[in-house]
Short mmCIF file of C-alpha atoms in Angstrom, two decimals:
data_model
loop_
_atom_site.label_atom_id
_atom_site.label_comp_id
_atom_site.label_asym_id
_atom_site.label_seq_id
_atom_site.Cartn_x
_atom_site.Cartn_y
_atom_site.Cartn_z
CA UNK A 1 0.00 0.00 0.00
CA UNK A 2 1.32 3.20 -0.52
CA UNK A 3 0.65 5.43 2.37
CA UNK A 4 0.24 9.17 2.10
CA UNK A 5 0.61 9.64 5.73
CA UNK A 6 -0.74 12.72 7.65
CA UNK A 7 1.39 15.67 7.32
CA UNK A 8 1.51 17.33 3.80
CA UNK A 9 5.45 16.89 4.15
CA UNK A 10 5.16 12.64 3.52
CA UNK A 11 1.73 13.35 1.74
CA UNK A 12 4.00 15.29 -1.55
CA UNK A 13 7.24 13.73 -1.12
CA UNK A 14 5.33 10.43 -1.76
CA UNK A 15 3.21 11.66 -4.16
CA UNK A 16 6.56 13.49 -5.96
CA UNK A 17 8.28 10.53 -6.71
CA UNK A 18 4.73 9.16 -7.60
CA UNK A 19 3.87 11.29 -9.71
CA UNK A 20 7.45 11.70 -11.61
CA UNK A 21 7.94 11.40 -15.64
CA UNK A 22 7.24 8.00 -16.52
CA UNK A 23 5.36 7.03 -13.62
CA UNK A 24 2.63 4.98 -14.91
CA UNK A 25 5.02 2.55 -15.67
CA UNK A 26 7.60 2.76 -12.77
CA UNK A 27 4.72 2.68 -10.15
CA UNK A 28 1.77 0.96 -12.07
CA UNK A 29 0.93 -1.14 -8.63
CA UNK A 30 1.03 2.04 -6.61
CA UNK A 31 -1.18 3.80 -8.74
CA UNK A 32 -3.79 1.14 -8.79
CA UNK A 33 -4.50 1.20 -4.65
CA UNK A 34 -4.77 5.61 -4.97
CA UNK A 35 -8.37 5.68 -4.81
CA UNK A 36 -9.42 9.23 -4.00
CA UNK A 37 -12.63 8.28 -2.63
CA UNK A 38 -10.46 6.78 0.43
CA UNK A 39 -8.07 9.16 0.86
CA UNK A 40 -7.83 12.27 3.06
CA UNK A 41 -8.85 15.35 2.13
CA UNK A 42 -5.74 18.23 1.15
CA UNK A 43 -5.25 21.61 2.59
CA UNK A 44 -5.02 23.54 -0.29
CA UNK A 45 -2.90 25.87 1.63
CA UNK A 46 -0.59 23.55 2.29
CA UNK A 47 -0.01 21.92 -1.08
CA UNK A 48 0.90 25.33 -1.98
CA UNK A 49 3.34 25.56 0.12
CA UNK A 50 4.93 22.60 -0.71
CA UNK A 51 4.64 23.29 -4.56
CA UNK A 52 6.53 26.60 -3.42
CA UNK A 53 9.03 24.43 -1.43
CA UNK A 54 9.64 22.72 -4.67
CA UNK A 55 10.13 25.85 -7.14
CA UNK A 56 12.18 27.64 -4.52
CA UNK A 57 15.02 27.70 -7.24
CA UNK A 58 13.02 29.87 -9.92
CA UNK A 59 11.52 33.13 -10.28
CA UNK A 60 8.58 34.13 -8.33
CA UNK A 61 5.25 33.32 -10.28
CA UNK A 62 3.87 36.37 -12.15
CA UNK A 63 1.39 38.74 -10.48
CA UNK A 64 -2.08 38.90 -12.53
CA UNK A 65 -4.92 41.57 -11.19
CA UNK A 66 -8.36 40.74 -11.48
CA UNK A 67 -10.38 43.30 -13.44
CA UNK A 68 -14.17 43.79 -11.96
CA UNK A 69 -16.56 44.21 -14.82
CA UNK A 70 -19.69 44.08 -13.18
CA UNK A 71 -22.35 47.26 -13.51
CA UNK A 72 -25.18 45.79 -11.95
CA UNK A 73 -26.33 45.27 -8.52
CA UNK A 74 -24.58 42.87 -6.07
CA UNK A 75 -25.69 39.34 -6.52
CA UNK A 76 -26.93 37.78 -3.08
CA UNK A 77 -24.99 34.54 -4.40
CA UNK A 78 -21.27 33.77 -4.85
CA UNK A 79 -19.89 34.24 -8.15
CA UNK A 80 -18.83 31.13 -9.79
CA UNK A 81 -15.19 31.31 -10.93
CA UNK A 82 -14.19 29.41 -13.98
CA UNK A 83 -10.75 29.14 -15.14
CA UNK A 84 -9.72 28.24 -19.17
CA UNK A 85 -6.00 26.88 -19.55
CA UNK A 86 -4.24 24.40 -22.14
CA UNK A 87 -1.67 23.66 -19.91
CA UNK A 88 0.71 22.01 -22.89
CA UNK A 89 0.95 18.24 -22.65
CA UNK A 90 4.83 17.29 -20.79
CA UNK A 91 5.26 14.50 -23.97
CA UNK A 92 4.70 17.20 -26.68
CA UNK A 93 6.94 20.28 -24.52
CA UNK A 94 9.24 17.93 -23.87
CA UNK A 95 9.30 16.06 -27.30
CA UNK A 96 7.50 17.77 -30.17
CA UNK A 97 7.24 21.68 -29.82
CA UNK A 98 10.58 23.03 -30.27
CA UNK A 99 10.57 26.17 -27.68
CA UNK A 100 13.59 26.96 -28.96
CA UNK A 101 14.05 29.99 -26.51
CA UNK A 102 13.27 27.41 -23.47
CA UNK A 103 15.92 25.62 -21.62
CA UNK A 104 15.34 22.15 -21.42
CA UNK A 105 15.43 22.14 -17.29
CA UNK A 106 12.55 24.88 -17.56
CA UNK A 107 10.62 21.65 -18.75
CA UNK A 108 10.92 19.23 -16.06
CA UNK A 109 8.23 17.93 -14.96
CA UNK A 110 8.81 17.31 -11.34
CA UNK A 111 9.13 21.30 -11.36
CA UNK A 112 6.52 22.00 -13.97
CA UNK A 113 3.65 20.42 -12.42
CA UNK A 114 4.33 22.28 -9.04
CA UNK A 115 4.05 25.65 -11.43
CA UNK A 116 0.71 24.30 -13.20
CA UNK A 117 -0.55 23.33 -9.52
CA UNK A 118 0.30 26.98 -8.14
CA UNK A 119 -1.06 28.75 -10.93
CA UNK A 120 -4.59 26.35 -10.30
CA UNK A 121 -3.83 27.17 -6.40
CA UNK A 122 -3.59 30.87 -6.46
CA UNK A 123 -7.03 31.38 -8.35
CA UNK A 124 -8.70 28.72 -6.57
CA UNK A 125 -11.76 27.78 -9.72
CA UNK A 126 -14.56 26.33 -8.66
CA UNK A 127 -15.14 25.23 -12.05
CA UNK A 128 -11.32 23.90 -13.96
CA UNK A 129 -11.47 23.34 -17.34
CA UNK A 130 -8.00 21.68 -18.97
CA UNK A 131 -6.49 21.24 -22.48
CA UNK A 132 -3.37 18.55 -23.15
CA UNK A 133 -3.81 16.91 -20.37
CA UNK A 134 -1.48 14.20 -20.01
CA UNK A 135 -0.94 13.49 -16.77
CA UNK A 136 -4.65 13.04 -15.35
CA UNK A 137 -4.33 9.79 -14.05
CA UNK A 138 -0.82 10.18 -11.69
CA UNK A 139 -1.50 13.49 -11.36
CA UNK A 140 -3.92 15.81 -11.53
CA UNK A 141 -7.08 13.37 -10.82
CA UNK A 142 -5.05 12.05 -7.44
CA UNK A 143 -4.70 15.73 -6.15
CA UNK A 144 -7.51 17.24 -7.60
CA UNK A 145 -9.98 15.10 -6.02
CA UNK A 146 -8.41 15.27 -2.61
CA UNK A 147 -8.81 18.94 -3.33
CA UNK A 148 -12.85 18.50 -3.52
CA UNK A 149 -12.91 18.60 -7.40
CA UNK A 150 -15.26 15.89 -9.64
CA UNK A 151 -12.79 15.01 -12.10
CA UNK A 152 -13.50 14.02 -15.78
CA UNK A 153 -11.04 12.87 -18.66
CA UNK A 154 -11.70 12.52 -22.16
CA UNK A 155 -8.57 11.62 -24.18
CA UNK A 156 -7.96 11.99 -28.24
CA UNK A 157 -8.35 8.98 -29.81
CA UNK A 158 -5.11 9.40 -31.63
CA UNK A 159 -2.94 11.81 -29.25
CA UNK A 160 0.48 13.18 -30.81
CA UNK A 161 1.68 12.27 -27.18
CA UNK A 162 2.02 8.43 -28.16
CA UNK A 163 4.93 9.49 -30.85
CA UNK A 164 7.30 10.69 -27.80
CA UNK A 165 9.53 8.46 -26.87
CA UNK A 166 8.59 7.25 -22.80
CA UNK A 167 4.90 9.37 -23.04
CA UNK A 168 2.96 8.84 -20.00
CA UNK A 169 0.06 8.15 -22.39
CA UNK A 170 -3.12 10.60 -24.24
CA UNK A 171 -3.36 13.86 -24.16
CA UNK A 172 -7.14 14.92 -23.60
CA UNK A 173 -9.21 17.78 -21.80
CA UNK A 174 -10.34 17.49 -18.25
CA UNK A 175 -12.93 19.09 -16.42
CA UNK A 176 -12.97 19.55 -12.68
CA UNK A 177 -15.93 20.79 -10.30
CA UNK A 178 -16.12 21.36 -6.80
CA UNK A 179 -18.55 18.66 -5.27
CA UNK A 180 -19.40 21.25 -2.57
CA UNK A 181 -20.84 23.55 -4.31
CA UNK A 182 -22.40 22.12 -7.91
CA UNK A 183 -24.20 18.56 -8.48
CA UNK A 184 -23.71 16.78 -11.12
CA UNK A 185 -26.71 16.64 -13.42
CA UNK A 186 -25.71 15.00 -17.20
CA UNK A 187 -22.11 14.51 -18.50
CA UNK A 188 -21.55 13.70 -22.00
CA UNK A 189 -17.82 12.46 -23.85
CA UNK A 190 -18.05 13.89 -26.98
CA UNK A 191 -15.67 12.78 -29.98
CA UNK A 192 -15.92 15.84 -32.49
CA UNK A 193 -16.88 14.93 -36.16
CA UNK A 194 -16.22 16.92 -39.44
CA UNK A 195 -17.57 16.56 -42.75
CA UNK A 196 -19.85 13.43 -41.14
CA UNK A 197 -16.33 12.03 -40.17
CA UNK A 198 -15.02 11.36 -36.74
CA UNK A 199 -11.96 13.36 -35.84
CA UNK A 200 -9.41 13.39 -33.55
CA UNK A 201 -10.76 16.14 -31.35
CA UNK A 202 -12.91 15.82 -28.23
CA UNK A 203 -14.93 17.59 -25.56
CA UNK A 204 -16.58 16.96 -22.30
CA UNK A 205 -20.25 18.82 -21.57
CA UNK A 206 -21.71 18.53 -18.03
CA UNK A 207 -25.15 19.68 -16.86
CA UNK A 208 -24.45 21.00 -13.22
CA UNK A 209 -26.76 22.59 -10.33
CA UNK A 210 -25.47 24.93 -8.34
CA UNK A 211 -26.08 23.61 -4.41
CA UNK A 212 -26.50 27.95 -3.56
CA UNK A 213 -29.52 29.06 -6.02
CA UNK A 214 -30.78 25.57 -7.34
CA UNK A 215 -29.66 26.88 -11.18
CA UNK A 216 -28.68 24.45 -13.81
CA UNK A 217 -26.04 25.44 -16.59
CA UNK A 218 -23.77 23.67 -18.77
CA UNK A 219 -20.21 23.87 -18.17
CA UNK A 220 -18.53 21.90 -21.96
CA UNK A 221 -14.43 21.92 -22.70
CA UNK A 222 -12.74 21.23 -25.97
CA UNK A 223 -9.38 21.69 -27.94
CA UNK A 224 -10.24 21.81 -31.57
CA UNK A 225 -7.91 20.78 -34.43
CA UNK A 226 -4.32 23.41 -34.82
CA UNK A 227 -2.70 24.37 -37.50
CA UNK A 228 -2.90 26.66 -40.62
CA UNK A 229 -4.62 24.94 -43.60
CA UNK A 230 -7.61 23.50 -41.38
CA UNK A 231 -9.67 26.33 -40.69
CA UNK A 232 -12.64 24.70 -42.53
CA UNK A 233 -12.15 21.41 -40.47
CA UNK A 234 -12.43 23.30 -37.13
CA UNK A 235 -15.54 25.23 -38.59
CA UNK A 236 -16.99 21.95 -39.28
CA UNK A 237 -16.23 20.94 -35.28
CA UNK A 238 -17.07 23.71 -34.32
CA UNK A 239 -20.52 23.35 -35.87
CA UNK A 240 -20.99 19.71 -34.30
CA UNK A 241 -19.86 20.88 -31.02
CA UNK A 242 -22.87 24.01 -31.38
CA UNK A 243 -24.92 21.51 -31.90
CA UNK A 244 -24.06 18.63 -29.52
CA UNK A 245 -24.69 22.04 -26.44
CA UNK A 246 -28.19 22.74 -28.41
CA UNK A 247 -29.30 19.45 -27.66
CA UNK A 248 -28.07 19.45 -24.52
CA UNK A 249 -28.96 22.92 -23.02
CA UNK A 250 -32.61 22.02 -24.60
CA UNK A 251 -32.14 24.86 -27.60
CA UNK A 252 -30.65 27.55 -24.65
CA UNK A 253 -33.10 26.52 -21.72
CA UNK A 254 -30.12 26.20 -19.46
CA UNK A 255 -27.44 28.79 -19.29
CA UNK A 256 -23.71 27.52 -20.92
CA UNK A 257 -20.05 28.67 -20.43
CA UNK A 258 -17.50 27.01 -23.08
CA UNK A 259 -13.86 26.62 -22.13
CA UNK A 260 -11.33 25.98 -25.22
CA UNK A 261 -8.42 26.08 -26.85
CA UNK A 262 -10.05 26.89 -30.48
CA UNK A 263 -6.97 26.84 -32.70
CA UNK A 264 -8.72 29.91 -34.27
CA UNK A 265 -7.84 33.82 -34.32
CA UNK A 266 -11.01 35.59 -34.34
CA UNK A 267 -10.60 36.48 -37.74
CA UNK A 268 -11.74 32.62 -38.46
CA UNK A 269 -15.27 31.59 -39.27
CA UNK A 270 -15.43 28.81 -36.17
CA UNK A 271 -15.65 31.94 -33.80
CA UNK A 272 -18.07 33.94 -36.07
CA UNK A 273 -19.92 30.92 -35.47
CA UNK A 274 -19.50 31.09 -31.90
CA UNK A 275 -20.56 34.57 -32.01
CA UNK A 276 -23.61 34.00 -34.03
CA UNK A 277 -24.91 31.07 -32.77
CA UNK A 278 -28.67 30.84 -31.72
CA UNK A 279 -26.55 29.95 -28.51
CA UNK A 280 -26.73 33.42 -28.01
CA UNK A 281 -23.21 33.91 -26.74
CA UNK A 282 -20.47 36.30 -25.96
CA UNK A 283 -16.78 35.90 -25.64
CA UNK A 284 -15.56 36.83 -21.94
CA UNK A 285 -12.41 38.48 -22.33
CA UNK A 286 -13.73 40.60 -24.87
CA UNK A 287 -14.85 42.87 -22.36
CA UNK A 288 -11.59 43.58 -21.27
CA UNK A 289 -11.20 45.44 -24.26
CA UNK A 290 -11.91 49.23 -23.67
CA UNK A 291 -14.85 48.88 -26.32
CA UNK A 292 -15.63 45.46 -25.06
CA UNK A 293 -15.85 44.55 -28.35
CA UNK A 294 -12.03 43.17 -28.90
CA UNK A 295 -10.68 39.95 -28.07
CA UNK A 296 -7.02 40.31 -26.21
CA UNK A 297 -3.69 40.88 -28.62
CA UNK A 298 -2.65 37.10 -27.50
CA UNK A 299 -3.48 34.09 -25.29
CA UNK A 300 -0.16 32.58 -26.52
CA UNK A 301 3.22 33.36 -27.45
CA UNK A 302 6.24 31.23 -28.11
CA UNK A 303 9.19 30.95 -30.21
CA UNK A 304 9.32 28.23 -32.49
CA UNK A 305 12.47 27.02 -35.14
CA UNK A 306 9.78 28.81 -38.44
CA UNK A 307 9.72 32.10 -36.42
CA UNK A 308 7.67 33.99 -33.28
CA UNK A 309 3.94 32.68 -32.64
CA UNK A 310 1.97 35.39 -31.40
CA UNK A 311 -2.06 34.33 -31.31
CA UNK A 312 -5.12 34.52 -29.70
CA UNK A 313 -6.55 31.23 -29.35
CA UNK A 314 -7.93 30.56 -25.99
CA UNK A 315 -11.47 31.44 -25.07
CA UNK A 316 -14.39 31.17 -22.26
CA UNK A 317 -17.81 31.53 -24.10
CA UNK A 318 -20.89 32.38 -21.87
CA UNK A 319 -24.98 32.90 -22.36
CA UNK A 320 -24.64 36.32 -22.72
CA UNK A 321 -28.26 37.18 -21.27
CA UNK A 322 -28.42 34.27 -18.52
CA UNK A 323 -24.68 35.17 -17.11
CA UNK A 324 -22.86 37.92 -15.75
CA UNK A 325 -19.24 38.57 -16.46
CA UNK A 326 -18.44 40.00 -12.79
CA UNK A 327 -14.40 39.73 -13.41
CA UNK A 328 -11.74 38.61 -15.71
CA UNK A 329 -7.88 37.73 -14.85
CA UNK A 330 -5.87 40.38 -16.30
CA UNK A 331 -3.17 38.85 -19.05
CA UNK A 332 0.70 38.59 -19.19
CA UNK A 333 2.16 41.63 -20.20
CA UNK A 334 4.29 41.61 -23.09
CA UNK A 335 7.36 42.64 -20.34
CA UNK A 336 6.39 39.96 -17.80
CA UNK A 337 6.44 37.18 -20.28
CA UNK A 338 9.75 38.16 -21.41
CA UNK A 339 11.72 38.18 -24.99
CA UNK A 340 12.40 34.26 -24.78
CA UNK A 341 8.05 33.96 -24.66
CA UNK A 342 6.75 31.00 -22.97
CA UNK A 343 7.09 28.45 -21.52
CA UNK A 344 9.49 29.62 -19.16
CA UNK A 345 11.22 29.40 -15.91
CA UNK A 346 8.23 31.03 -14.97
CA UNK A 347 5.58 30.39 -16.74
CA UNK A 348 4.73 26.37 -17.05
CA UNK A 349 2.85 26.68 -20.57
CA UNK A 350 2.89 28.31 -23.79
CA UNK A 351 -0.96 29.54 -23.47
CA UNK A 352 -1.80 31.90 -20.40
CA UNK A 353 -4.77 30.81 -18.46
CA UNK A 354 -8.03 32.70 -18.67
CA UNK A 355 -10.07 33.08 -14.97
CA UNK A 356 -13.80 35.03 -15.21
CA UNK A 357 -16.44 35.21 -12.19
CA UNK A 358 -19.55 34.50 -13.25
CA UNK A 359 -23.07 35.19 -12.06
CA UNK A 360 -26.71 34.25 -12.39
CA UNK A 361 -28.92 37.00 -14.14
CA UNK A 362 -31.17 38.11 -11.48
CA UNK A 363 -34.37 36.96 -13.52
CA UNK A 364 -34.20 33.16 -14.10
CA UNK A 365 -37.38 33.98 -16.42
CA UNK A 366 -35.44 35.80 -18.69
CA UNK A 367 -35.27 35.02 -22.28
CA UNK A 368 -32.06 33.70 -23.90
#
């Protein structure tokens, strides 16, 4: 049996060499007795700290202010906070990507998760929704659920991750709740198709109530196709997904927030379907924008052997007349992130990680 023991010093140093590169192989027996159910609860306090202990060696993580963008009356319920992050996949950083401005070390994974973990920490979601997930299983489902998250993994049928040499397996997205404060309702796996064809490209929808007002709303995650040449194809997913949340929010009966990595500038016809949709939605971080009309200059930057990558492809969708947008995380600035770009010593991933506060609409009678 592998015992966590009681103090959060024995809980991570077990669960560090646990959870090490290429531990679903090394500790396949170990991994097999860690069910969550029967396992003590964390202090998320003091998981920080040790994630800290760990990355005492690097820079301090970047300071992000929350910007409040509510204008109506105080809600008499907590917000819900929701955060958005592909939080690149260890096989394909370590393997595939080519950060050529990123040391090597900056990519260990022993360190790295401890920098994904603080950054999830410090914000504290009550709803997580992950991208290139591929270390759910030694990981992130362990810790999370000890943390009082419902955890969900869908991986891609064909993930790039099983080319690296010693992967620890799919990349997929992952959802995460807080069991305190939402029930779950509905969950549906859904495998994206295009052109009547089944692609490689997935995401997980999940009807949940909230325990506080007794509302229902969708919470759905996805990571549609990359690369220049396939715009159509992630129109095409795009369009199955919009349907796939019609069915399930009953044509816009219940409210719906969409986490994603789209793949697509806004200048793309998947987000002008987004934007369109009988959905009725609005894109979040747009309202950052002094007009609120203009999606941020970048979600992610990196440095690649064919040149600088500088894109906005990361987004957080919403029911524009059944939610509020009370606050969004602020983004890197262009001098935090630094003329190598990300990752970094710093930073764990190439995309920054989107956090909003949402609300209930006052009048649950109110027309989509």
């Amino acid at each position: 049996v592998c015992s966590m023991g009681n103090s959060t010093s024995r809980l991570y140093s077990v669960l560090a060499k646990t959870l090490s590169s290429g531990a679903v192989s090394q500790h396949q027996d170990c991994l097999e007795q860690l069910d969550p159910a029967r396992l003590d609860p964390i202090d998320p306090k003091d998981l920080l700290e040790e994630c800290q202990i760990v990355l005492q060696k690097r820079p301090p993580r970047f300071q992000r202010n929350f910007v409040n963008l509510k204008k109506s009356t105080a809600s008499n319920h907590r917000p819900i906070r929701v955060m958005q992050w592909n939080i690149l996949a260890q096989a394909l950083g370590e393997g595939k990507d080519n950060f050529v401005q990123c040391p090597m070390e900056a990519l260990k994974w022993e360190e790295r998760k401890c920098l994904i973990l603080e950054e999830i920490l410090a914000y504290k979601p009550d709803i997580l929704c992950l991208q290139e997930v591929d270390h759910y299983f030694d990981t992130f489902e362990p810790l999370l659920s000890r943390l009082g998250y419902q955890c969900t993994f869908f991986p891609k049928p064909w993930s790039p991750c099983l080319d690296v040499e010693r992967n620890n397996g799919p990349d997929g997205c992952a959802l995460f709740f807080l069991k305190d404060r939402f029930e779950l309702i509905n969950s549906a796996n859904i495998r994206l198709t295009a052109m009547k064809l089944k692609t490689n490209q997935v995401a997980i929808a999940q009807t949940l109530k909230c325990n506080e007002t007794g509302r229902l709303f969708c919470i759905a995650v996805t990571h549609l196709k990359a690369r220049t040449g396939w715009e159509r194809f992630r129109s095409a997913q795009g369009c199955d997904l919009l349907q796939n949340l019609k069915n399930i929010t009953q044509g816009a009966k219940i409210p719906l927030i969409i986490c994603g990595d789209f793949n697509a500038e806004p200048t793309e016809e998947v987000y002008r379907e987004f934007s369109n949709s009988s959905l009725n939605l609005n894109s979040a971080y747009k309202l950052l924008s002094p007009d609120g009309q203009s999606e941020p200059p970048y979600t992610t930057w990196k440095i690649r052997p064919s040149g600088e990558c500088r894109h906005t492809l990361d987004y957080i969708w919403y029911s524009q007349h059944a939610l509020n947008v009370n606050s969004a995380l602020g983004l890197l600035t262009e001098e935090q992130i630094g003329p190598n770009r990300l990752p970094s010593f710093n930073y764990p991933s190439d995309h920054l990680s989107l956090v909003c506060d949402f609300s209930f609409n006052q009048d649950p009678d109110r027309l989509l």
